[in-house]
Short mmCIF file of C-alpha atoms and ligand atoms in Angstrom, two decimals:
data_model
loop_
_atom_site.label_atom_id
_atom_site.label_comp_id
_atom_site.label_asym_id
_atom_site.label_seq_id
_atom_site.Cartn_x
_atom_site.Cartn_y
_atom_site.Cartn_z
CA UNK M 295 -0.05 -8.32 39.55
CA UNK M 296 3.07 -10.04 41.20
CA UNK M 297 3.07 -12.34 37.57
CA UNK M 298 2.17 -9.86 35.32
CA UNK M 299 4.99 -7.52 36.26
CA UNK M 300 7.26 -10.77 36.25
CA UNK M 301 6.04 -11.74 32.73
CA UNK M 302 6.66 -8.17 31.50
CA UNK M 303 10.11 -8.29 32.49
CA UNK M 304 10.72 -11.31 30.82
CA UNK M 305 9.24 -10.89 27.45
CA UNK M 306 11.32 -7.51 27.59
CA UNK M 307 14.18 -9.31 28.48
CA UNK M 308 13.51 -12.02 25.85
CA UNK M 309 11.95 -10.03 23.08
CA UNK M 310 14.20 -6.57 22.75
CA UNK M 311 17.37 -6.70 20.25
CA UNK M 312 19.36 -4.13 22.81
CA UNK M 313 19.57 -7.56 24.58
CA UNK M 314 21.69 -8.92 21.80
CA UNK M 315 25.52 -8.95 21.44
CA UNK M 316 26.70 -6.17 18.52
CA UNK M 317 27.53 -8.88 15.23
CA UNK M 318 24.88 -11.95 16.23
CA UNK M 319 22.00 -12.56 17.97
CA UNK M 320 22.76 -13.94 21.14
CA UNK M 321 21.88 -12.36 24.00
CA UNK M 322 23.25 -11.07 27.26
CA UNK M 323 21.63 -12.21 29.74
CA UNK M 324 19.23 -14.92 30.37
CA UNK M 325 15.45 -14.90 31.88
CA UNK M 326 15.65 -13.22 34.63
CA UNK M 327 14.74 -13.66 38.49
CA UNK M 328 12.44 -11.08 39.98
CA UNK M 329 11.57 -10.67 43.13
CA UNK M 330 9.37 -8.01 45.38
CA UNK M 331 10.16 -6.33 48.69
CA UNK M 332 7.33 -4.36 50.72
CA UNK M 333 8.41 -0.91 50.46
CA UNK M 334 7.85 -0.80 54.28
CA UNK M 335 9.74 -3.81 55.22
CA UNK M 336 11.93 -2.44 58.11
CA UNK M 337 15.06 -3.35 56.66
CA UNK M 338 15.06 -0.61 54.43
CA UNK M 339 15.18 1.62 57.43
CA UNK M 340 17.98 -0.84 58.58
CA UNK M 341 20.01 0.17 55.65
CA UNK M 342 20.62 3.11 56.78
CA UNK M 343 22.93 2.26 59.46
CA UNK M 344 24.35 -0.98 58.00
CA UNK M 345 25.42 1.01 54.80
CA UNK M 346 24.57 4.61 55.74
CA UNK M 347 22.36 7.33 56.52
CA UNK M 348 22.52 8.50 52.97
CA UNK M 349 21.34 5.23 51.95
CA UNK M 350 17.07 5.89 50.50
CA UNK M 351 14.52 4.11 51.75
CA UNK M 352 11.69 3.31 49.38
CA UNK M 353 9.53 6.30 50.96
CA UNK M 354 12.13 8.43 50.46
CA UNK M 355 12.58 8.00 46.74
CA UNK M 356 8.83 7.78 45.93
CA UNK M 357 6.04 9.70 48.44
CA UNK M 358 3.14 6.74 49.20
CA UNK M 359 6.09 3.61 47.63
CA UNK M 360 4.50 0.13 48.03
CA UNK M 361 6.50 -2.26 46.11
CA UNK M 362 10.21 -2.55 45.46
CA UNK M 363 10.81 -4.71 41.97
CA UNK M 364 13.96 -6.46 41.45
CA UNK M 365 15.54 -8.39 38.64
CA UNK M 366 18.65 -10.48 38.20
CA UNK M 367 19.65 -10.93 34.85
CA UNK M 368 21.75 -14.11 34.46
CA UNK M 369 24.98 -13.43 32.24
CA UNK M 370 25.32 -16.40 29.51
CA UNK M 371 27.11 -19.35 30.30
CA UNK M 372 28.89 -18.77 26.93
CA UNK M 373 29.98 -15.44 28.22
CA UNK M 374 30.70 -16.83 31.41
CA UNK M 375 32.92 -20.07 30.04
CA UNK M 376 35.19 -17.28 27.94
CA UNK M 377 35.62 -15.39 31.03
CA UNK M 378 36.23 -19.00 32.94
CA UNK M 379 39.76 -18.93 30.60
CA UNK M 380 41.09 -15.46 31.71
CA UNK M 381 43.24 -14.94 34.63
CA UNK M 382 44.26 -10.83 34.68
CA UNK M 383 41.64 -9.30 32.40
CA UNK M 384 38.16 -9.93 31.17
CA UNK M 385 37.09 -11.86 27.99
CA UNK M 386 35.74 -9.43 25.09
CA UNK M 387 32.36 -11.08 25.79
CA UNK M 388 32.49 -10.05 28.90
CA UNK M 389 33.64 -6.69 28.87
CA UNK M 390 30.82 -6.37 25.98
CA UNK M 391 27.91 -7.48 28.31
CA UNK M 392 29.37 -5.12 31.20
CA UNK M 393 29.43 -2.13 28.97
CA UNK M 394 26.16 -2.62 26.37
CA UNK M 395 24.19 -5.04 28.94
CA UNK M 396 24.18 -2.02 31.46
CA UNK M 397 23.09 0.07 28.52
CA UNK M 398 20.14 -2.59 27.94
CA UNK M 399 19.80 -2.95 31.66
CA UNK M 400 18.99 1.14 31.60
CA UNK M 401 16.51 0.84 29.14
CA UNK M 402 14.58 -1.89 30.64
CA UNK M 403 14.57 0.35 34.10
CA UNK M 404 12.67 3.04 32.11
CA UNK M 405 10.43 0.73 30.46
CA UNK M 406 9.24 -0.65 33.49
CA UNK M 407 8.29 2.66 34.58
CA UNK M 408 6.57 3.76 31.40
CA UNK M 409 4.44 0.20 31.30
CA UNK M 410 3.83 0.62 35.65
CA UNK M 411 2.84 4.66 34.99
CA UNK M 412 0.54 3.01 31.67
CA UNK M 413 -1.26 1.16 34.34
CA UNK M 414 -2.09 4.09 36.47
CA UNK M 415 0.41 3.68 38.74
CA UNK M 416 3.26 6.26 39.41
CA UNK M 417 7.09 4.60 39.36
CA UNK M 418 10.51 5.35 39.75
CA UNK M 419 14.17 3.93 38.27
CA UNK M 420 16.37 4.70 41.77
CA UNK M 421 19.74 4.38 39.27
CA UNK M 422 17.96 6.61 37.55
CA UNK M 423 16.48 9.37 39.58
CA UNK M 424 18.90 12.85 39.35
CA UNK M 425 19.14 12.49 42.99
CA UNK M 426 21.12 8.86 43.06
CA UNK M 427 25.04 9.53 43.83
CA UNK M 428 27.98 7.84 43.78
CA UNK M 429 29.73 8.44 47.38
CA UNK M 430 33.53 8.06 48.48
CA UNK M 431 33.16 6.62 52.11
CA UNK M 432 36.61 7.01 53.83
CA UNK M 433 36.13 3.64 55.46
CA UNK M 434 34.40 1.08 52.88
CA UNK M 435 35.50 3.15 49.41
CA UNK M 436 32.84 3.70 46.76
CA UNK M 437 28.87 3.31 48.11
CA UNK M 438 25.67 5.00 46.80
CA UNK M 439 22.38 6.25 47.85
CA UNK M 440 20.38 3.02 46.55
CA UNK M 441 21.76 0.00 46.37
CA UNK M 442 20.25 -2.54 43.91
CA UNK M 443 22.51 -5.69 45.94
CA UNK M 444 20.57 -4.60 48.84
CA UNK M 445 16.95 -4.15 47.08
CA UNK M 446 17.89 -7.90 45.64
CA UNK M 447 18.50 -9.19 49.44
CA UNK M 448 15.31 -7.45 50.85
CA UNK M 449 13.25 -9.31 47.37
CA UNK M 450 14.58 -12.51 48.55
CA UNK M 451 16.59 -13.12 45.07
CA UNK M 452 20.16 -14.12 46.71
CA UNK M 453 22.53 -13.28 49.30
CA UNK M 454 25.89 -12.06 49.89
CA UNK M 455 29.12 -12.91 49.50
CA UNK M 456 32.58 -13.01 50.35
CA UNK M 457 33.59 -10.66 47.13
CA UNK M 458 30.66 -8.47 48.12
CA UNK M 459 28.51 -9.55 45.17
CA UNK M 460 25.20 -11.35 45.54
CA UNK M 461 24.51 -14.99 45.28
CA UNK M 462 20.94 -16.01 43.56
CA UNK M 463 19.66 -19.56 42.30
CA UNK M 464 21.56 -18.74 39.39
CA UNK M 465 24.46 -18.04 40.54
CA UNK M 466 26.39 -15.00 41.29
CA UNK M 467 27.39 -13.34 37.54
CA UNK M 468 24.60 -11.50 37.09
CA UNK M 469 23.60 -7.63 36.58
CA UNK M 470 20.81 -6.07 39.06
CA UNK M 471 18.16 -3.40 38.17
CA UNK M 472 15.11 -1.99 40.59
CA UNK M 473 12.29 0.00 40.21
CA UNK M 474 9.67 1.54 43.05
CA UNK M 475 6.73 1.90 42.11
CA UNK M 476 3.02 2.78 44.60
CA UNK M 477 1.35 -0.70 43.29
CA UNK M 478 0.74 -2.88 46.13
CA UNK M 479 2.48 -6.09 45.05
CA UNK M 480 2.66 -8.55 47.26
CA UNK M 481 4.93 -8.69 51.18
CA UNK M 482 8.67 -9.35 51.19
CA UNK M 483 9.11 -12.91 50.57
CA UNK M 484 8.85 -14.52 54.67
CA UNK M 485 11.56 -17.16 53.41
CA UNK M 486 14.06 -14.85 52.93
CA UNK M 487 17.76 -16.65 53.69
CA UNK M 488 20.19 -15.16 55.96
CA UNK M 489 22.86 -12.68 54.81
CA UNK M 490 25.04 -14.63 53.83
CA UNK M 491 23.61 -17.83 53.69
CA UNK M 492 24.73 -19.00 49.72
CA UNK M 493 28.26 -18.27 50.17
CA UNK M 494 30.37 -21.52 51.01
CA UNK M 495 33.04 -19.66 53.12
CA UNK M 496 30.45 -18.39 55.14
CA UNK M 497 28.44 -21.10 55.40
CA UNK M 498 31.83 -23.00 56.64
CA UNK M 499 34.61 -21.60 56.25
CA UNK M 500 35.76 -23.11 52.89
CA UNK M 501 36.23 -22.60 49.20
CA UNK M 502 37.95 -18.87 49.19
CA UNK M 503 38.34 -19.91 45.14
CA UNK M 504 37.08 -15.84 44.68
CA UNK M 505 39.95 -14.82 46.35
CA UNK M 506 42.36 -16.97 44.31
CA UNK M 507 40.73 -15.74 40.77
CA UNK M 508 41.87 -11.60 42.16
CA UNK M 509 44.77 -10.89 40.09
CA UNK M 510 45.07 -7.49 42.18
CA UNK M 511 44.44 -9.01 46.05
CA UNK M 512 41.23 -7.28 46.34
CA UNK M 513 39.83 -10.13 48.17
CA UNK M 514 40.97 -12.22 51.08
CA UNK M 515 39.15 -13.65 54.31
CA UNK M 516 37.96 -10.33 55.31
CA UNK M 517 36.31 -9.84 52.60
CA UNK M 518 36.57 -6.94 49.25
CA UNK M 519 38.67 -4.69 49.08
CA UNK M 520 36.57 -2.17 47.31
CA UNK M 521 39.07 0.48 46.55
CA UNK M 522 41.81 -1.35 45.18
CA UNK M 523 39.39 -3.71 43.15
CA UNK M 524 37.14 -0.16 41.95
CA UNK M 525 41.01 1.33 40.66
CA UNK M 526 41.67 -1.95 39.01
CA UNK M 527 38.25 -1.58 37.10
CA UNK M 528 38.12 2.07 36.36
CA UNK M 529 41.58 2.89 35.85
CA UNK M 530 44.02 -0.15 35.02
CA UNK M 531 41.88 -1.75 32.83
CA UNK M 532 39.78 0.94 31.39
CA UNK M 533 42.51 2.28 30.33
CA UNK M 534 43.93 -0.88 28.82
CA UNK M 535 40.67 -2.12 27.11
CA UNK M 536 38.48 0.52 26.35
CA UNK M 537 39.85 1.73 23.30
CA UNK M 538 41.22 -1.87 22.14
CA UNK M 539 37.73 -3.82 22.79
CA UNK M 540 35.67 -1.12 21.63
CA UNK M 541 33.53 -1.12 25.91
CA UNK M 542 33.66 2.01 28.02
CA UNK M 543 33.84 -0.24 31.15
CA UNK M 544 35.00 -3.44 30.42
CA UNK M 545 34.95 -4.25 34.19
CA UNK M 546 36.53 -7.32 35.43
CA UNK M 547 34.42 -10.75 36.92
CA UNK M 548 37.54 -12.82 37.48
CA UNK M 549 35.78 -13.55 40.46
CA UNK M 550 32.54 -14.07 39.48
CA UNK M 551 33.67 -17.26 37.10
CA UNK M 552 35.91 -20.20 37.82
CA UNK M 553 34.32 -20.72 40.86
CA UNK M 554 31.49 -22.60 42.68
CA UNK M 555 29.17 -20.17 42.51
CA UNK M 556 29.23 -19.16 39.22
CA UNK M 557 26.14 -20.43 38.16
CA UNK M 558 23.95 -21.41 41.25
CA UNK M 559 24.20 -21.52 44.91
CA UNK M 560 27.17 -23.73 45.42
CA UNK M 561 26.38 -27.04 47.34
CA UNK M 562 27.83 -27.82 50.78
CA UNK M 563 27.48 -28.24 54.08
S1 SF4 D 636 33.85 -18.37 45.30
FE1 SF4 D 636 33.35 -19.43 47.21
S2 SF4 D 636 33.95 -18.00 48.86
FE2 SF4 D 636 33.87 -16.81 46.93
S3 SF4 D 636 31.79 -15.97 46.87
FE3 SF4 D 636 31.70 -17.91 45.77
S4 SF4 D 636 31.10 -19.45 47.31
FE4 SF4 D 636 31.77 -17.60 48.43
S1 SF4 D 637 36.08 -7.76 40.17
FE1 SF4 D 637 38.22 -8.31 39.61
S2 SF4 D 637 39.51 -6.85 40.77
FE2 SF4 D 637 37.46 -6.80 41.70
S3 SF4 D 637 37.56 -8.28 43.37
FE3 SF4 D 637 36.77 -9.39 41.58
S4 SF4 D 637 38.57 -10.29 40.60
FE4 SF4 D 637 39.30 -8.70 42.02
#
């Protein structure tokens, strides 16, 4: 089943023209990466206390869950190359596959779940369910009740990194999505990396080029800053470039280009 859920998601992800920019017909995002966690593996449980007890496990969002699907979907390397030339605020391109790519990105969540309940199994969109909330911790700044950088590190797709993002074989600009669903899949993958293991400074101690691209100092050696970088997104240049480039949330990804990792795990020691 492993495949045919993986070839679903890419023929969906090749195939639909919501994965196409407004006035041509290139596309967002790349083939994706998908990868599957055992809904029991115990780091879910883990989760709890390493982001929060309001954090979901599996279980919780889906009585008798199985499987936990993830995709990465690779942002251009056109898109990526006109954000490469920015230094305070995103390319259009950019902001365009932040705003209508998460739009796409929604629509391929529900789809999954239609085609998984079509097969006579039942399946459920986490981002999705009424029950997922955004939540202000007073320590760490904006967290939720599922997150999808988390379900990507349980499915073995990447690991984290020092700007808090996730670092897969194809690099680290990328958009998430997850569905559960009670199909017995396959076992979390048994070569998962550690943590942190695709992230140069933490692998030792260089690069830090991340930190350089943050026109706002939301990143230094100890790590993201997530309020002051979440203010810089949703209010400074929301306001700025909403109206002007036509995206509800043009977001940002200074960080996420210009640097090793952009487009793979970057090499070193
Ligand atoms: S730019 Fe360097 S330090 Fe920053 S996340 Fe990528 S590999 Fe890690
Ligand atoms: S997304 Fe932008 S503001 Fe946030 S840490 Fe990266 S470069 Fe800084």
């Amino acid at each position: 089943m492993a495949e045919r859920i993986r070839a679903e998601i890419e023929r969906f992800v090749r195939e639909s023209p919501l994965n196409r920019f407004p006035d041509s017909d290139t596309p967002y995002f790349d083939a994706p990466l998908v990868g599957f966690a055992a809904a029991g593996d115990p780091l879910f449980q883990r989760y709890k206390q390493i982001i929060g007890p309001f954090h979901r496990t599996p279980e919780e969002l889906l009585n008798g869950a199985a499987t936990v699907i993830v995709w990465s979907l690779p942002i251009t390397q056109s898109t990526r190359e006109s954000n490469r030339a920015e230094s305070v605020r995103p390319s259009l391109d950019w902001a365009r596959t932040r705003s209508f790519g998460d739009e796409f990105i929604k629509v391929l969540r529900r789809h999954l779940v239609a085609w998984l309940e079509q097969q006579g199994y039942r399946a459920i969109a986490p981002q999705l369910d009424p029950n997922w909330q955004a939540l202000d911790d007073p320590h760490v700044g904006p967290v939720s009740t599922w997150s999808e950088r988390h379900a990507a590190y349980a499915a073995g797709l990447g690991t984290f990194s020092l700007n808090d993002a996730l670092i897969t074989t194809k690099g680290i600009a990328h958009r998430l999505g997850s569905v559960v669903t009670d199909m017995v899949v396959g076992s979390t993958p048994e070569d998962r990396p550690g943590v942190r293991d695709n992230c140069l400074f933490y692998r030792d101690g260089s690069c830090m080029a991340c930190v350089k691209r943050c026109p706002v100092d939301a990143l230094s050696a100890n790590g993201h800053d997530k309020k002051r970088c979440q203010s810089y997104l949703y209010t400074t240049l929301t306001q700025e470039l909403a109206e002007q480039y036509g995206t509800p949330i043009p977001g940002c990804g200074l960080c996420q280009t210009k640097v090793p990792c952009e487009g793979g795990i970057p090499k070193g020691k």
